[in-house]
């Protein structure tokens, strides 16, 4: 498989960063403007106990954050399209360094806002302050965990240093790490990268799958001690932050940033543990359908219904995802179509491009990074990332700049909900039993990889942070053993847990994202419940969901989801999702027999 260089990509398949800044000169000029604004806002230090001064400060701060978002987003997009481009890395570094410098200088603001005894009187004397009520209430909510003004300045200045573990991992993973070619059953070589790995595991050729699997983890194995040191550094910086801010644990510190109780995290793991037999049942069915005595980890991604495993072009994928979201109405559909066809998306893999996929919710419009591989899996990834993009678009359109960024806890709901709508659409297009089984296979894999596997990731993250809290060093041997034990529990006796899979932790970027992964599982569960309401409920259900998309961070995540129609404070959405998974296994098994 040949991987093109960045300058060989067709322009129509790349994102249009000029929509943010027309050129690098405009970007650099905006950085200068941000620096000037930051310096001007420093004049309000010690003056925020006056309502008019607070209003003036917040107006300037709002403008500053908008411009900084533009600079950080623009430079990050350029960096991710080719991580080996040193110049773009330098631009990203400049933007990040300036952001740290500015927020270090402005760290006085939260401390001084918390000292205001009667904010309600401020709203009365300066009614325009109502625009900033949600922001001010969120600042005050964290009062007991905010330090002195001097200490907050020190904490802010350390943020670049604390990002070092993730930066090192990113460079190793995206730019430096190379793999031996995978060899198929005919002796042909295939270029193996972080972008092609899963695609190779989806192939019917078992020789190719095993070769890709062994060579891929051999690459990570060659740097396993360095990667363990990176992750050890990550958990220690989380420990430092949580201790400094008077939290009982790194987990509590992380979830409180999103105004979520640690109980939601723990409840997810407990509920999955109680129902782990359903995943074991799926592994048994997969083993029987594939006619295996035991499953290897490189057998888990290959479709069990090979006859329908046909390529999906990007044009076909765009057509399908657009059809699938029509129930949202005209406004949503028109913007969605514009996004598909106006270079919001960077479509295909190239050398040095960041692996995976994401949506970046910029003010001008969202941008979507893809590594589209002409497969059903990446068609669903397109639906997923465009779900994120539309959530960002709606929140940005309907909320003030300081309220537009929805909390991470709800981030995976809109994306996964749109995957469920695509699944429903595709199943209705072809009623052939084999094709139905093929799609159900894909749907079941979403349950395995998004609910169960992400829960396993969350449990791994919880365990390693607890070890760091107890002053244990995370060596590669320790991490490998924890990860192997979790795989044995989650996948059961029908799956061989080999040495390679014990190193999978080393390639997961989300372990550097501060307890992010559990939200894939909770978001998936919420999305399954909401998608059923959208597909089988009333127009009122659709309107409630659209209101959720428009709400940004104006309420707590759990409150926003209740407004949309699902209660994540309860285990029921997770239980219902697993029950749906169980029914899909039965339906699939019935078709295959």
Short mmCIF file of N, CA and C in Angstrom, two decimals, residues 114-228:
data_model
loop_
_atom_site.label_atom_id
_atom_site.label_comp_id
_atom_site.label_asym_id
_atom_site.label_seq_id
_atom_site.Cartn_x
_atom_site.Cartn_y
_atom_site.Cartn_z
N UNK A 114 -13.75 34.94 42.46
CA UNK A 114 -14.26 34.14 43.57
C UNK A 114 -14.38 34.95 44.87
N UNK A 115 -13.66 36.05 44.95
CA UNK A 115 -13.71 36.88 46.16
C UNK A 115 -14.91 37.83 46.16
N UNK A 116 -15.59 37.94 45.02
CA UNK A 116 -16.76 38.82 44.94
C UNK A 116 -17.88 38.21 45.79
N UNK A 117 -18.36 38.93 46.78
CA UNK A 117 -19.31 38.37 47.74
C UNK A 117 -20.73 38.32 47.22
N UNK A 118 -21.11 39.25 46.35
CA UNK A 118 -22.50 39.31 45.89
C UNK A 118 -22.55 39.58 44.40
N UNK A 119 -22.40 38.53 43.62
CA UNK A 119 -22.43 38.69 42.16
C UNK A 119 -23.80 39.14 41.67
N UNK A 120 -24.86 38.77 42.39
CA UNK A 120 -26.20 39.16 41.95
C UNK A 120 -26.34 40.68 41.87
N UNK A 121 -25.70 41.38 42.79
CA UNK A 121 -25.77 42.84 42.75
C UNK A 121 -25.03 43.39 41.52
N UNK A 122 -24.01 42.66 41.07
CA UNK A 122 -23.29 43.05 39.86
C UNK A 122 -24.20 42.95 38.64
N UNK A 123 -24.98 41.86 38.57
CA UNK A 123 -25.90 41.70 37.44
C UNK A 123 -26.95 42.81 37.43
N UNK A 124 -27.34 43.24 38.62
CA UNK A 124 -28.35 44.31 38.72
C UNK A 124 -27.79 45.64 38.24
N UNK A 125 -26.53 45.92 38.61
CA UNK A 125 -25.95 47.22 38.24
C UNK A 125 -25.40 47.23 36.81
N UNK A 126 -25.01 46.06 36.30
CA UNK A 126 -24.51 45.96 34.93
C UNK A 126 -25.23 44.79 34.24
N UNK A 127 -26.45 45.02 33.74
CA UNK A 127 -27.26 43.92 33.18
C UNK A 127 -26.56 43.12 32.07
N UNK A 128 -25.63 43.73 31.35
CA UNK A 128 -24.94 43.01 30.27
C UNK A 128 -24.09 41.86 30.83
N UNK A 129 -23.78 41.91 32.12
CA UNK A 129 -23.04 40.82 32.75
C UNK A 129 -23.80 39.50 32.69
N UNK A 130 -25.12 39.56 32.49
CA UNK A 130 -25.90 38.32 32.35
C UNK A 130 -25.35 37.43 31.24
N UNK A 131 -24.77 38.05 30.23
CA UNK A 131 -24.17 37.29 29.12
C UNK A 131 -23.10 36.33 29.63
N UNK A 132 -22.49 36.68 30.76
CA UNK A 132 -21.36 35.91 31.29
C UNK A 132 -21.73 35.11 32.55
N UNK A 133 -23.03 35.01 32.85
CA UNK A 133 -23.45 34.35 34.09
C UNK A 133 -22.96 32.90 34.15
N UNK A 134 -23.15 32.14 33.09
CA UNK A 134 -22.75 30.73 33.10
C UNK A 134 -21.24 30.61 33.35
N UNK A 135 -20.47 31.44 32.67
CA UNK A 135 -19.02 31.41 32.85
C UNK A 135 -18.64 31.74 34.29
N UNK A 136 -19.25 32.78 34.85
CA UNK A 136 -18.92 33.19 36.22
C UNK A 136 -19.34 32.13 37.24
N UNK A 137 -20.48 31.51 37.02
CA UNK A 137 -20.92 30.46 37.95
C UNK A 137 -19.99 29.26 37.91
N UNK A 138 -19.47 28.94 36.73
CA UNK A 138 -18.54 27.81 36.62
C UNK A 138 -17.22 28.14 37.32
N UNK A 139 -16.75 29.37 37.21
CA UNK A 139 -15.54 29.78 37.93
C UNK A 139 -15.75 29.61 39.43
N UNK A 140 -16.88 30.07 39.92
CA UNK A 140 -17.15 30.02 41.37
C UNK A 140 -17.40 28.59 41.86
N UNK A 141 -17.90 27.72 40.99
CA UNK A 141 -18.16 26.33 41.39
C UNK A 141 -16.88 25.64 41.86
N UNK A 142 -15.76 25.99 41.29
CA UNK A 142 -14.49 25.34 41.59
C UNK A 142 -13.69 26.06 42.69
N UNK A 143 -14.38 26.93 43.43
CA UNK A 143 -13.71 27.81 44.39
C UNK A 143 -12.81 27.07 45.37
N UNK A 144 -13.29 25.96 45.93
CA UNK A 144 -12.51 25.27 46.97
C UNK A 144 -11.24 24.62 46.42
N UNK A 145 -11.14 24.53 45.09
CA UNK A 145 -9.96 23.90 44.49
C UNK A 145 -9.03 24.91 43.81
N UNK A 146 -9.34 26.18 43.98
CA UNK A 146 -8.49 27.22 43.40
C UNK A 146 -7.50 27.69 44.46
N UNK A 147 -6.27 27.94 44.03
CA UNK A 147 -5.19 28.29 44.94
C UNK A 147 -5.06 29.80 45.07
N UNK A 148 -4.02 30.23 45.74
CA UNK A 148 -3.78 31.66 45.84
C UNK A 148 -3.38 32.22 44.48
N UNK A 149 -3.41 33.53 44.36
CA UNK A 149 -3.10 34.16 43.07
C UNK A 149 -1.68 33.81 42.61
N UNK A 150 -0.74 33.82 43.54
CA UNK A 150 0.65 33.48 43.20
C UNK A 150 0.76 32.02 42.76
N UNK A 151 0.07 31.15 43.50
CA UNK A 151 0.12 29.72 43.17
C UNK A 151 -0.56 29.42 41.84
N UNK A 152 -1.67 30.10 41.57
CA UNK A 152 -2.36 29.90 40.29
C UNK A 152 -1.48 30.34 39.12
N UNK A 153 -0.73 31.40 39.32
CA UNK A 153 0.18 31.86 38.27
C UNK A 153 1.26 30.81 38.01
N UNK A 154 1.75 30.21 39.07
CA UNK A 154 2.76 29.17 38.93
C UNK A 154 2.19 27.94 38.22
N UNK A 155 0.97 27.55 38.59
CA UNK A 155 0.33 26.39 37.95
C UNK A 155 0.12 26.65 36.46
N UNK A 156 -0.33 27.84 36.12
CA UNK A 156 -0.57 28.16 34.72
C UNK A 156 0.73 28.13 33.92
N UNK A 157 1.80 28.60 34.51
CA UNK A 157 3.08 28.66 33.79
C UNK A 157 3.67 27.27 33.56
N UNK A 158 3.17 26.27 34.28
CA UNK A 158 3.73 24.91 34.16
C UNK A 158 3.01 24.07 33.11
N UNK A 159 1.99 24.62 32.45
CA UNK A 159 1.15 23.79 31.59
C UNK A 159 1.91 23.20 30.40
N UNK A 160 2.80 23.97 29.79
CA UNK A 160 3.58 23.42 28.68
C UNK A 160 4.45 22.26 29.15
N UNK A 161 5.06 22.42 30.30
CA UNK A 161 5.89 21.36 30.86
C UNK A 161 5.05 20.10 31.11
N UNK A 162 3.83 20.30 31.61
CA UNK A 162 2.98 19.15 31.93
C UNK A 162 2.46 18.45 30.67
N UNK A 163 2.50 19.14 29.55
CA UNK A 163 2.10 18.51 28.28
C UNK A 163 3.21 17.67 27.66
N UNK A 164 4.39 17.69 28.27
CA UNK A 164 5.55 17.02 27.67
C UNK A 164 5.34 15.52 27.43
N UNK A 165 4.78 14.76 28.38
CA UNK A 165 4.59 13.32 28.10
C UNK A 165 3.78 13.07 26.82
N UNK A 166 2.70 13.83 26.65
CA UNK A 166 1.86 13.65 25.46
C UNK A 166 2.60 14.10 24.20
N UNK A 167 3.37 15.18 24.31
CA UNK A 167 4.12 15.66 23.15
C UNK A 167 5.14 14.62 22.69
N UNK A 168 5.84 14.02 23.66
CA UNK A 168 6.82 12.99 23.32
C UNK A 168 6.13 11.79 22.68
N UNK A 169 5.02 11.35 23.30
CA UNK A 169 4.27 10.23 22.73
C UNK A 169 3.84 10.54 21.30
N UNK A 170 3.31 11.75 21.09
CA UNK A 170 2.83 12.12 19.76
C UNK A 170 3.91 12.08 18.71
N UNK A 171 5.09 12.57 19.05
CA UNK A 171 6.20 12.55 18.09
C UNK A 171 6.66 11.12 17.80
N UNK A 172 6.76 10.31 18.84
CA UNK A 172 7.13 8.92 18.63
C UNK A 172 6.10 8.21 17.76
N UNK A 173 4.83 8.39 18.10
CA UNK A 173 3.76 7.64 17.47
C UNK A 173 3.49 8.09 16.03
N UNK A 174 3.54 9.39 15.79
CA UNK A 174 3.13 9.91 14.49
C UNK A 174 4.28 10.19 13.52
N UNK A 175 5.47 10.44 14.05
CA UNK A 175 6.57 10.84 13.18
C UNK A 175 7.74 9.86 13.17
N UNK A 176 8.14 9.36 14.34
CA UNK A 176 9.39 8.60 14.43
C UNK A 176 9.22 7.08 14.30
N UNK A 177 8.12 6.55 14.80
CA UNK A 177 7.96 5.10 14.86
C UNK A 177 7.69 4.53 13.47
N UNK A 178 8.50 3.56 13.07
CA UNK A 178 8.35 2.90 11.77
C UNK A 178 8.15 1.40 11.98
N UNK A 179 7.48 0.77 11.03
CA UNK A 179 7.16 -0.65 11.16
C UNK A 179 7.63 -1.41 9.92
N UNK A 180 8.02 -2.66 10.11
CA UNK A 180 8.33 -3.51 8.97
C UNK A 180 7.06 -3.77 8.17
N UNK A 181 7.21 -3.92 6.86
CA UNK A 181 6.06 -4.19 6.01
C UNK A 181 5.36 -5.48 6.45
N UNK A 182 4.04 -5.49 6.30
CA UNK A 182 3.28 -6.72 6.52
C UNK A 182 3.31 -7.55 5.24
N UNK A 183 3.32 -8.86 5.39
CA UNK A 183 3.40 -9.77 4.25
C UNK A 183 2.11 -10.59 4.17
N UNK A 184 1.51 -10.64 2.98
CA UNK A 184 0.27 -11.41 2.83
C UNK A 184 0.58 -12.85 2.43
N UNK A 185 -0.46 -13.66 2.22
CA UNK A 185 -0.29 -15.08 1.95
C UNK A 185 0.37 -15.37 0.61
N UNK A 186 0.41 -14.35 -0.27
CA UNK A 186 1.06 -14.51 -1.57
C UNK A 186 2.48 -13.93 -1.58
N UNK A 187 2.94 -13.47 -0.42
CA UNK A 187 4.28 -12.93 -0.32
C UNK A 187 4.39 -11.46 -0.67
N UNK A 188 3.25 -10.80 -0.92
CA UNK A 188 3.27 -9.38 -1.25
C UNK A 188 3.47 -8.54 0.01
N UNK A 189 4.21 -7.43 -0.16
CA UNK A 189 4.46 -6.54 0.97
C UNK A 189 3.40 -5.43 1.02
N UNK A 190 3.04 -5.03 2.24
CA UNK A 190 2.07 -3.96 2.45
C UNK A 190 2.64 -2.97 3.46
N UNK A 191 2.64 -1.69 3.11
CA UNK A 191 3.16 -0.66 4.01
C UNK A 191 2.32 -0.59 5.28
N UNK A 192 2.96 -0.75 6.41
CA UNK A 192 2.27 -0.79 7.70
C UNK A 192 2.51 0.53 8.43
N UNK A 193 1.42 1.22 8.76
CA UNK A 193 1.48 2.47 9.52
C UNK A 193 0.38 2.45 10.57
N UNK A 194 0.38 3.46 11.42
CA UNK A 194 -0.72 3.57 12.39
C UNK A 194 -2.05 3.77 11.69
N UNK A 195 -2.01 4.31 10.47
CA UNK A 195 -3.24 4.53 9.71
C UNK A 195 -3.74 3.30 8.97
N UNK A 196 -2.84 2.36 8.61
CA UNK A 196 -3.25 1.19 7.83
C UNK A 196 -3.44 -0.06 8.70
N UNK A 197 -3.03 0.00 9.95
CA UNK A 197 -3.01 -1.19 10.81
C UNK A 197 -4.39 -1.85 10.94
N UNK A 198 -5.39 -1.09 11.38
CA UNK A 198 -6.71 -1.68 11.59
C UNK A 198 -7.30 -2.17 10.27
N UNK A 199 -7.05 -1.44 9.19
CA UNK A 199 -7.54 -1.87 7.88
C UNK A 199 -6.98 -3.25 7.53
N UNK A 200 -5.72 -3.50 7.86
CA UNK A 200 -5.13 -4.82 7.58
C UNK A 200 -5.75 -5.90 8.46
N UNK A 201 -6.10 -5.55 9.69
CA UNK A 201 -6.73 -6.53 10.58
C UNK A 201 -8.14 -6.88 10.12
N UNK A 202 -8.71 -6.08 9.25
CA UNK A 202 -10.05 -6.34 8.72
C UNK A 202 -10.03 -7.26 7.50
N UNK A 203 -8.84 -7.62 7.02
CA UNK A 203 -8.74 -8.42 5.80
C UNK A 203 -8.95 -9.91 6.07
N UNK A 204 -9.50 -10.60 5.07
CA UNK A 204 -9.77 -12.03 5.20
C UNK A 204 -8.48 -12.85 5.25
N UNK A 205 -7.42 -12.35 4.67
CA UNK A 205 -6.13 -13.06 4.61
C UNK A 205 -5.51 -13.13 6.02
N UNK A 206 -5.57 -14.32 6.63
CA UNK A 206 -5.08 -14.46 8.00
C UNK A 206 -3.57 -14.25 8.10
N UNK A 207 -2.84 -14.64 7.06
CA UNK A 207 -1.39 -14.43 7.06
C UNK A 207 -1.07 -12.94 7.13
N UNK A 208 -1.81 -12.14 6.36
CA UNK A 208 -1.61 -10.69 6.38
C UNK A 208 -1.96 -10.12 7.75
N UNK A 209 -3.09 -10.57 8.30
CA UNK A 209 -3.51 -10.07 9.61
C UNK A 209 -2.45 -10.34 10.68
N UNK A 210 -1.98 -11.57 10.72
CA UNK A 210 -1.00 -11.93 11.74
C UNK A 210 0.31 -11.18 11.53
N UNK A 211 0.75 -11.06 10.28
CA UNK A 211 1.98 -10.35 9.99
C UNK A 211 1.88 -8.89 10.42
N UNK A 212 0.76 -8.25 10.07
CA UNK A 212 0.56 -6.85 10.46
C UNK A 212 0.56 -6.71 11.98
N UNK A 213 -0.11 -7.63 12.64
CA UNK A 213 -0.23 -7.60 14.10
C UNK A 213 1.13 -7.76 14.77
N UNK A 214 1.89 -8.77 14.35
CA UNK A 214 3.20 -9.02 14.96
C UNK A 214 4.16 -7.85 14.70
N UNK A 215 4.21 -7.38 13.46
CA UNK A 215 5.15 -6.32 13.10
C UNK A 215 4.78 -4.99 13.76
N UNK A 216 3.49 -4.75 13.88
CA UNK A 216 3.03 -3.50 14.48
C UNK A 216 3.49 -3.41 15.94
N UNK A 217 3.22 -4.47 16.69
CA UNK A 217 3.59 -4.42 18.10
C UNK A 217 5.09 -4.62 18.32
N UNK A 218 5.76 -5.21 17.34
CA UNK A 218 7.23 -5.25 17.42
C UNK A 218 7.79 -3.84 17.39
N UNK A 219 7.16 -2.97 16.60
CA UNK A 219 7.58 -1.57 16.56
C UNK A 219 7.43 -0.91 17.91
N UNK A 220 6.27 -1.09 18.53
CA UNK A 220 6.06 -0.49 19.86
C UNK A 220 6.96 -1.16 20.90
N UNK A 221 7.17 -2.47 20.73
CA UNK A 221 8.05 -3.17 21.66
C UNK A 221 9.46 -2.63 21.66
N UNK A 222 9.91 -2.12 20.51
CA UNK A 222 11.27 -1.58 20.42
C UNK A 222 11.43 -0.30 21.22
N UNK A 223 10.31 0.34 21.56
CA UNK A 223 10.36 1.59 22.34
C UNK A 223 9.54 1.49 23.62
N UNK A 224 9.29 0.27 24.08
CA UNK A 224 8.32 0.06 25.15
C UNK A 224 8.74 0.73 26.46
N UNK A 225 10.05 0.75 26.75
CA UNK A 225 10.49 1.36 28.01
C UNK A 225 10.34 2.89 27.96
N UNK A 226 10.62 3.47 26.80
CA UNK A 226 10.43 4.92 26.63
C UNK A 226 8.96 5.28 26.75
N UNK A 227 8.10 4.48 26.14
CA UNK A 227 6.66 4.75 26.19
C UNK A 227 6.11 4.56 27.60
N UNK A 228 6.67 3.61 28.35
CA UNK A 228 6.27 3.44 29.75
C UNK A 228 6.67 4.66 30.57
#
